[in-house]
mmCIF file of C-alpha atoms and ligand atoms in Angstrom:
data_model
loop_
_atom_site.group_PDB
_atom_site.id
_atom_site.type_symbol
_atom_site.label_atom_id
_atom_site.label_comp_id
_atom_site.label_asym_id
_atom_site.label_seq_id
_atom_site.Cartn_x
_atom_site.Cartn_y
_atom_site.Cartn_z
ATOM 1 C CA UNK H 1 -51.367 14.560 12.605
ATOM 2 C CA UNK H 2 -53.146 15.519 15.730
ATOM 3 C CA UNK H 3 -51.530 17.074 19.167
ATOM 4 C CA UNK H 4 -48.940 14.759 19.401
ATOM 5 C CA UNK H 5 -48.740 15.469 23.580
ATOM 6 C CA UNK H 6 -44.532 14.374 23.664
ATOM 7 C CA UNK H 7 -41.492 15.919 22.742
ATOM 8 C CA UNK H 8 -41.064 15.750 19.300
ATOM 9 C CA UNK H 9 -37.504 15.964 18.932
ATOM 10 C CA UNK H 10 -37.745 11.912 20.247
ATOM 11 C CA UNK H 11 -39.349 11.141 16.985
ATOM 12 C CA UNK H 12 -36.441 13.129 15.288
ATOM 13 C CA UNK H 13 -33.777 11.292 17.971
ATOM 14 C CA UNK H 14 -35.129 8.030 17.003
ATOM 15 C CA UNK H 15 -34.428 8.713 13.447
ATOM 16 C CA UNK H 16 -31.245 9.833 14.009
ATOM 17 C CA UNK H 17 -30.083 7.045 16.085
ATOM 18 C CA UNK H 18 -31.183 4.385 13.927
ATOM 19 C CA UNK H 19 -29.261 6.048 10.813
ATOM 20 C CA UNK H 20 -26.014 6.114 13.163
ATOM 21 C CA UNK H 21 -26.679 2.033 13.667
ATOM 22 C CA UNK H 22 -26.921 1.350 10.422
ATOM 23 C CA UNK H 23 -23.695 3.668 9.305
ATOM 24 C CA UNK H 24 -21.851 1.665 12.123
ATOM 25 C CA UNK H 25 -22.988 -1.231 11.056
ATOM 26 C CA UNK H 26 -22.010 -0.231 7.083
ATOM 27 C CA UNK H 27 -18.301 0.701 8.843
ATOM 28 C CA UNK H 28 -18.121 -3.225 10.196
ATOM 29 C CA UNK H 29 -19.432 -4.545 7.167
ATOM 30 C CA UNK H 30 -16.338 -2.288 5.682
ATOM 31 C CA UNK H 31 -13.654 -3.614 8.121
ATOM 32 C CA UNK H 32 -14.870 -7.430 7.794
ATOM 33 C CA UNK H 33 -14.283 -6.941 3.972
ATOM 34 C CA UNK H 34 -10.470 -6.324 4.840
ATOM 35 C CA UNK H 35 -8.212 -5.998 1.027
ATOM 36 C CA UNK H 36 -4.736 -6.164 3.248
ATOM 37 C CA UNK H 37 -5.876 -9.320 5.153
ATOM 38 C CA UNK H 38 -7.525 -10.977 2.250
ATOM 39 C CA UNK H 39 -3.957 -10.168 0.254
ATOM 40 C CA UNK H 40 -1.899 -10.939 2.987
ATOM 41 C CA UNK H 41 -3.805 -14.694 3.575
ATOM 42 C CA UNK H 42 -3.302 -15.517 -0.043
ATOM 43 C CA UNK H 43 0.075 -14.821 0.044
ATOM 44 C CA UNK H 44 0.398 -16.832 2.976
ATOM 45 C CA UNK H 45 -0.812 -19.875 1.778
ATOM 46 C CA UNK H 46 0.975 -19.510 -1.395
ATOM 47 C CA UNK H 47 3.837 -19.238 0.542
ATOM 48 C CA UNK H 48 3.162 -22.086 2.990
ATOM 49 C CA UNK H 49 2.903 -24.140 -0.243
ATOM 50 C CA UNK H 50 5.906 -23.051 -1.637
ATOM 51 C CA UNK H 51 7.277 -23.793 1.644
ATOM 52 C CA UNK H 52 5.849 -27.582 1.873
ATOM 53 C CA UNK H 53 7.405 -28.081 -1.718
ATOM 54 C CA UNK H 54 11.034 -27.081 -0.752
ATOM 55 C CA UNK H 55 10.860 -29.417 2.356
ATOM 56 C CA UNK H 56 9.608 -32.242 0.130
ATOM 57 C CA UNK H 57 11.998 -31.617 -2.965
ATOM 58 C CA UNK H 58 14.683 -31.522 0.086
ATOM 59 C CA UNK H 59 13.418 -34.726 1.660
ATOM 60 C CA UNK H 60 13.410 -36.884 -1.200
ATOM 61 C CA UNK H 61 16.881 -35.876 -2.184
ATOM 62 C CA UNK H 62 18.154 -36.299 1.408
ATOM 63 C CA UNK H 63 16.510 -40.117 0.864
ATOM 64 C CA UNK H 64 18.281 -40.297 -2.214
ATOM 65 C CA UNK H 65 21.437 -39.216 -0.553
ATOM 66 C CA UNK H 66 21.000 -41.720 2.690
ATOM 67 C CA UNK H 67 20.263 -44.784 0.556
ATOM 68 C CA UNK H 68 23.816 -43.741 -1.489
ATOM 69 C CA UNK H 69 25.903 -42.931 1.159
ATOM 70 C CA UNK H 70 24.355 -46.680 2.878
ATOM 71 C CA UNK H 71 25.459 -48.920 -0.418
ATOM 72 C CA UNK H 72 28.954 -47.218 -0.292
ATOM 73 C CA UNK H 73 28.998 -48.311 3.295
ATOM 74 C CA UNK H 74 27.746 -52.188 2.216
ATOM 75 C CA UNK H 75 30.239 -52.023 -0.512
ATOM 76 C CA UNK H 76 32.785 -50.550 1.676
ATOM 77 C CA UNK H 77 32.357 -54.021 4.056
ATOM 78 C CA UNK H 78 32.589 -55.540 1.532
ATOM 79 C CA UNK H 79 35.610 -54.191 -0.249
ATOM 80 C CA UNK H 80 37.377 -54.698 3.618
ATOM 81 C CA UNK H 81 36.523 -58.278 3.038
ATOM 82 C CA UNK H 82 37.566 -59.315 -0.276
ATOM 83 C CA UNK H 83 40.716 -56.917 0.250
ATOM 84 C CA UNK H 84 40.957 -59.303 3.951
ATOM 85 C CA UNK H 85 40.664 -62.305 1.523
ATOM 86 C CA UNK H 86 43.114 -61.036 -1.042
ATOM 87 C CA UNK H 87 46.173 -60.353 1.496
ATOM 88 C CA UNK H 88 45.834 -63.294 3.537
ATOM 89 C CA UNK H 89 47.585 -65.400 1.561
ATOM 90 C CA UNK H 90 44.808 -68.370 1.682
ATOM 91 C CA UNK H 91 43.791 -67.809 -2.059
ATOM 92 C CA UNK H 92 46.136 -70.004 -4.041
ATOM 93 C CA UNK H 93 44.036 -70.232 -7.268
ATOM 94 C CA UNK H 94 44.814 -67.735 -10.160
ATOM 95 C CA UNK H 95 41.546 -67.810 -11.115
ATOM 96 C CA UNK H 96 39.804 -67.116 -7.676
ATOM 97 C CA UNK H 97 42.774 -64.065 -7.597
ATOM 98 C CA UNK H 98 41.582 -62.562 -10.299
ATOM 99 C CA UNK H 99 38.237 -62.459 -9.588
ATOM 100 C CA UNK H 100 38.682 -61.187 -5.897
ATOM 101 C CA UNK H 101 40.937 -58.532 -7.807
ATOM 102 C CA UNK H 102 37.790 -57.816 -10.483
ATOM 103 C CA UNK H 103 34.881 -57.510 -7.577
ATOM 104 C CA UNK H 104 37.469 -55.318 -5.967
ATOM 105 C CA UNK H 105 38.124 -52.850 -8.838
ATOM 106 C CA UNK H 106 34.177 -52.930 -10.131
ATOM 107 C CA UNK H 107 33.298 -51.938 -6.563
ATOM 108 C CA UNK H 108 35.424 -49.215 -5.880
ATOM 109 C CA UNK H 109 34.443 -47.813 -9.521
ATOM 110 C CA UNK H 110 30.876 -48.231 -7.947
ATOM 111 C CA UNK H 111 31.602 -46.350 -4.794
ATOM 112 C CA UNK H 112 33.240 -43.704 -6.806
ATOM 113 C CA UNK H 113 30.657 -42.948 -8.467
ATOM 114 C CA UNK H 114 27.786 -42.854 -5.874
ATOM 115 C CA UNK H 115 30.270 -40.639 -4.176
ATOM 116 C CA UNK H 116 30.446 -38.329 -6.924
ATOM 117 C CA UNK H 117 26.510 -38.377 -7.201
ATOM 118 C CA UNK H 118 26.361 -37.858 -3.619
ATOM 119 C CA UNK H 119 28.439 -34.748 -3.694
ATOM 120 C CA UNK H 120 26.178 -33.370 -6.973
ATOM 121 C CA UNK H 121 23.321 -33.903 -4.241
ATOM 122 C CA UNK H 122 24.725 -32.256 -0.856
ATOM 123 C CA UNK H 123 25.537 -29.105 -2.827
ATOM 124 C CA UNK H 124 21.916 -29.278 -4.194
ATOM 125 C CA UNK H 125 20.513 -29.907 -0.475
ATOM 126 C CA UNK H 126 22.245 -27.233 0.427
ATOM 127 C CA UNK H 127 20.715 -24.661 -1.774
ATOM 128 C CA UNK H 128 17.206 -25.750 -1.127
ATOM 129 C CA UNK H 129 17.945 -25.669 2.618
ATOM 130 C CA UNK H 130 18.918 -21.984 2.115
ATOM 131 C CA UNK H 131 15.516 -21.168 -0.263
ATOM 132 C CA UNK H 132 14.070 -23.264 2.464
ATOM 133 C CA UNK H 133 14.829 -20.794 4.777
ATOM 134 C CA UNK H 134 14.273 -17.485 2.939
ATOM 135 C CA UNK H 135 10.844 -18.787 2.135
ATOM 136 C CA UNK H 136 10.450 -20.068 5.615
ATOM 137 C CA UNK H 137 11.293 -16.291 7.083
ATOM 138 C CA UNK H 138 8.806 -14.821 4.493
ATOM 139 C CA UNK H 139 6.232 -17.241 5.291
ATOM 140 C CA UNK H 140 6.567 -16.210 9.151
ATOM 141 C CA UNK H 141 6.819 -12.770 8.354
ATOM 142 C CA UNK H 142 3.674 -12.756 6.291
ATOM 143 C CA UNK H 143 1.707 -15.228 8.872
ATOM 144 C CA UNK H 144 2.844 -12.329 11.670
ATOM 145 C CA UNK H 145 1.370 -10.041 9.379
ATOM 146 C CA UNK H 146 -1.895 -11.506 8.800
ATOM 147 C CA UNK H 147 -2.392 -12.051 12.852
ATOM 148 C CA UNK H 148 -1.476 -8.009 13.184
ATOM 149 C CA UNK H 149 -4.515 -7.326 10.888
ATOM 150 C CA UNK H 150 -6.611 -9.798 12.368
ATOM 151 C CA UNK H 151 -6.273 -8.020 15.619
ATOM 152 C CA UNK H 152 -6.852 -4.893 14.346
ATOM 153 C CA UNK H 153 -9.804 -5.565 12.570
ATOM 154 C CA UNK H 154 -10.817 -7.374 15.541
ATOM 155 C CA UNK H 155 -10.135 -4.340 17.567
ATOM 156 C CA UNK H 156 -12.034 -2.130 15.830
ATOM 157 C CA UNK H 157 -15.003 -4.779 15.774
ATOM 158 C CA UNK H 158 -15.492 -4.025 19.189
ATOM 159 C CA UNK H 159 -15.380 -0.689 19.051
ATOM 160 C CA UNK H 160 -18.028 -0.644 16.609
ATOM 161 C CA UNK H 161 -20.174 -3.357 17.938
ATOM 162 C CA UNK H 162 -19.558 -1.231 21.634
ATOM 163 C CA UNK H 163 -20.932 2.033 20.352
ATOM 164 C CA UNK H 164 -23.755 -0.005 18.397
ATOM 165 C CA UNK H 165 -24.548 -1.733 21.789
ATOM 166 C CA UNK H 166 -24.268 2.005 23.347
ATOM 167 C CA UNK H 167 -26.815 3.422 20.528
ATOM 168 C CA UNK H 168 -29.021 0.412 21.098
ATOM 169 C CA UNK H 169 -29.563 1.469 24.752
ATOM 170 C CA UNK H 170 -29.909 4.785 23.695
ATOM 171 C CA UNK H 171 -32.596 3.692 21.162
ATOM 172 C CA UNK H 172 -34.594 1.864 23.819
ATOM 173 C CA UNK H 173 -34.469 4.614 26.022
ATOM 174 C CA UNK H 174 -35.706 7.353 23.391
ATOM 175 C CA UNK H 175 -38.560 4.564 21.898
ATOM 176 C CA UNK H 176 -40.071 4.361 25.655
ATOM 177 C CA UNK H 177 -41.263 8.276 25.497
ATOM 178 C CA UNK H 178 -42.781 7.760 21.854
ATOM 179 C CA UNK H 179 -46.440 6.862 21.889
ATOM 180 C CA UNK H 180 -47.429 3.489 20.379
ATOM 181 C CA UNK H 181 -49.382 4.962 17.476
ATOM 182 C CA UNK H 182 -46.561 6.755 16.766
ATOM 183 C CA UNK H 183 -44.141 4.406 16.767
ATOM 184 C CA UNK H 184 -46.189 2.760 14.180
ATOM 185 C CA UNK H 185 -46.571 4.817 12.326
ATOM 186 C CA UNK H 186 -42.934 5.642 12.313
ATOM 187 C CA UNK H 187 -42.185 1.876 11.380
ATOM 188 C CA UNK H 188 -44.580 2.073 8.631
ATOM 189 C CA UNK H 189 -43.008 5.106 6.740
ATOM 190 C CA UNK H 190 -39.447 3.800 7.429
ATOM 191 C CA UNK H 191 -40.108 0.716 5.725
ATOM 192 C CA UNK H 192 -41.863 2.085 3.058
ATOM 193 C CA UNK H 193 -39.709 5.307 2.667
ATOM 194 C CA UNK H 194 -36.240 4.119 2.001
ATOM 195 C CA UNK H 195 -35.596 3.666 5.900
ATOM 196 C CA UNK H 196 -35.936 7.422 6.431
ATOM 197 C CA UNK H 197 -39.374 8.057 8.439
ATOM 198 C CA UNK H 198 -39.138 11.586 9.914
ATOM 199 C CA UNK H 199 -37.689 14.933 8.468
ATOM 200 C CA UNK H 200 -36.929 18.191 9.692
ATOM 201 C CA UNK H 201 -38.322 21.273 8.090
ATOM 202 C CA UNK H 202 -36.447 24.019 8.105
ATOM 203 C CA UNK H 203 -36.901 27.782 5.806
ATOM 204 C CA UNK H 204 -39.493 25.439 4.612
ATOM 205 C CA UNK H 205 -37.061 22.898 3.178
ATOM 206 C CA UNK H 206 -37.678 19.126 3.707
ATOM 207 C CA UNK H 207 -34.214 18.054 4.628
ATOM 208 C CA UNK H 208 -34.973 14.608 3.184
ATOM 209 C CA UNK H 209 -37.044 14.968 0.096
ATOM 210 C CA UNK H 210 -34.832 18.605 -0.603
ATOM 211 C CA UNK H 211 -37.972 20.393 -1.893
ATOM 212 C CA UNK H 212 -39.320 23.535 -0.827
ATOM 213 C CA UNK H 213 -42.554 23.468 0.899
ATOM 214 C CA UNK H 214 -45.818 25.413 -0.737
ATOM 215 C CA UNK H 215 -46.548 28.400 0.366
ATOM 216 C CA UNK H 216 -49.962 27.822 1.103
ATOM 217 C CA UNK H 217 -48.838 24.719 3.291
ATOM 218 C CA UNK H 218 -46.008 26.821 4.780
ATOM 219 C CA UNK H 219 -48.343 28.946 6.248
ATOM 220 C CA UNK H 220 -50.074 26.479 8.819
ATOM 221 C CA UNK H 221 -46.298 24.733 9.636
ATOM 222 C CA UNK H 222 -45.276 27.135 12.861
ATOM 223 C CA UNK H 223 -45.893 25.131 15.493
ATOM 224 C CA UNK H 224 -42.830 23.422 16.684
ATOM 225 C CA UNK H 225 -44.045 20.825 19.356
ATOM 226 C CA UNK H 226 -46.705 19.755 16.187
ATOM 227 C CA UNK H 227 -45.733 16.766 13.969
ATOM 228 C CA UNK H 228 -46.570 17.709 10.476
ATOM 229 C CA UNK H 229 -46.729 15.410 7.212
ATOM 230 C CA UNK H 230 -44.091 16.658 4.642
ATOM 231 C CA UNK H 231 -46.667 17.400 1.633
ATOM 232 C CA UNK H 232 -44.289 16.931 -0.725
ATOM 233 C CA UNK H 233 -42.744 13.087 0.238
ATOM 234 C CA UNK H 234 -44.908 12.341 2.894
ATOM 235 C CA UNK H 235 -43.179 11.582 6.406
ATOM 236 C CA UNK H 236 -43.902 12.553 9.402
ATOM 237 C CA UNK H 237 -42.020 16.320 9.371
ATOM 238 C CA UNK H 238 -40.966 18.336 12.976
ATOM 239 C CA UNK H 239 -39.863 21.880 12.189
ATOM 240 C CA UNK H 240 -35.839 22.552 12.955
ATOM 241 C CA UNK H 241 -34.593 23.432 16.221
ATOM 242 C CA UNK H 242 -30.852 23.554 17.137
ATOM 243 C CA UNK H 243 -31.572 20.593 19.546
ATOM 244 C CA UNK H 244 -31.367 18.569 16.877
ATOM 245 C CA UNK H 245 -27.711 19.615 15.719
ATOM 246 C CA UNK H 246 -26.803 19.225 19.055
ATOM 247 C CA UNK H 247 -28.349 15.339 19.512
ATOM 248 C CA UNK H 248 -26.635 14.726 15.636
ATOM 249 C CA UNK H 249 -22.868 16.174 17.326
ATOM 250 C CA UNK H 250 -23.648 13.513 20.235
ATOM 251 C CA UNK H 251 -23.908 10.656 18.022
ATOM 252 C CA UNK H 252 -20.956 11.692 15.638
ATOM 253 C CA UNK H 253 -18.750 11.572 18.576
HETATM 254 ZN ZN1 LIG G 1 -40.090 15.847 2.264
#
C-alpha cells in the first residue's frame, strides 16, 4: 500500500475500538446468561407452586370443616326442637316418645362424631397454615432475591451498553479521519480475517498472526507513518509505537 497521507495509528484505533465493542458486548451477552437468576426463578416458581398447593389442600379442608361444623348446627336446631317437644308434656303416645327419644340419641351420636372429625381437621388446618407460612416466607424471600439480581444485572446492562454507546462515538469519530479506500479495505480484511483487519509489527513480529517477519521483507518495513501488508497473514500492518499502548490503556479503563 501506497502513501497512505493520515495518521496511521487511526487505522490501528479503529481496530482496537471495535475489539473493545465486541468484548463488551461478549460481557452483556455474559450477564444476560445469569446462573443465580436462572436458579433463583426456578426455585421461585417451584416454590410459588408449592405455595398454591398448601392454600388449596388448606381450602378444601376448611370447606370440609364449614359444611361439618353447619350440619352440627342444623342438627343442633333440631335436637332443641325434639328435646322442646319431648319436655312439654304434649306427647302422650308411647310410641311417638320413643321415637322423639331415638331421633334424639341418633343425632347427638351424629354430632359427636362430626365433632370429633372436625377436631381431626382443625389440628390438620393448623399445620398446613404453619407450612403455609414457612413456604410463604421462603417464597418472598426467594422472589426478593430474584428482583436483587434483576437489578443488578440490569445495572450493569447499562453500564455496558453506556461505555458501548461511549466507544460507538469514539468509533465514528476515529472512522471520519480514515480515507474511504481505506476503510474498505479495512472492512474487507475484517470480514474475511476472523474480524481482525490491522496488526502491529513490532521486532518484526506480527502481533496477530505471531510469526516473525522475513528478513528480506523486514528490511523495507521502517517507515512508521507507511501502512504495510503483513506478508505472512496478510492485513494491513502499521509498525509499533507506544501510542498504541497508550490508546489500548484508554479503552481498558
Ligand atoms: Zn501477520
Amino acid at each position: 500500500m501506497s502513501n497512505s497521507k493520515f495518521n496511521v495509528v487511526v487505522l490501528v484505533e479503529l481496530q482496537l475500538i471495535e475489539n473493545a465493542i465486541s468484548a463488551r458486548q461478549s460481557e452483556i451477552e455474559e450477564v444476560k446468561n445469569n446462573r443465580e437468576l436462572i436458579s433463583a426463578e426456578s426455585r421461585f416458581a417451584e416454590l410459588d407452586k408449592k405455595f398454591d398447593e398448601i392454600n388449596s389442600n388448606y381450602n378444601n379442608l376448611e370447606n370440609q370443616r364449614k359444611k361439618l361444623e353447619d350440619s352440627v348446627g342444623i342438627q343442633n336446631e333440631k335436637i332443641k326442637s325434639d328435646e322442646g317437644k319431648l319436655f312439654s308434656g304434649t306427647i302422650t303416645s308411647a310410641k311417638e316418645l320413643e321415637n322423639y327419644q331415638e331421633e334424639v340419641r341418633i343425632l347427638k351420636q351424629k354430632n359427636s362424631e362430626m365433632e370429633d372429625r372436625m377436631l381431626e381437621l382443625m389440628i390438620k388446618l393448623e399445620e398446613i397454615s404453619g407450612k403455609a407460612k414457612l413456604v410463604g416466607e421462603e417464597k418472598d424471600k426467594t422472589g426478593t432475591d430474584v428482583n436483587r439480581i434483576k437489578a443488578e444485572m440490569n445495572e450493569k446492562l447499562e453500564v455496558l451498553k453506556n461505555i458501548i454507546g461511549g466507544l460507538k462515538k469514539r468509533r465514528e469519530d476515529v472512522t471520519s479521519n480514515i480515507p474511504d479506500d481505506y476503510l474498505k479495505k479495512y472492512r474487507e480484511l475484517k470480514s474475511k480475517k476472523g474480524g481482525i483487519a490491522v496488526a502491529v509489527l513490532k521486532d518484526n513480529f506480527c502481533n496477530v498472526c505471531n510469526m516473525e517477519i522475513p528478513s528480506s521483507d523486514a528490511e523495507r518495513i521502517i517507515d512508521a507513518d507507511e501502512i504495510y501488508r503483513c506478508p505472512l497473514c496478510g492485513r494491513m500492518a502499521v509498525i509499533y509505537r507506544s501510542e498504541i499502548d497508550n490508546i489500548k490503556r484508554e479503552l481498558e479503563s
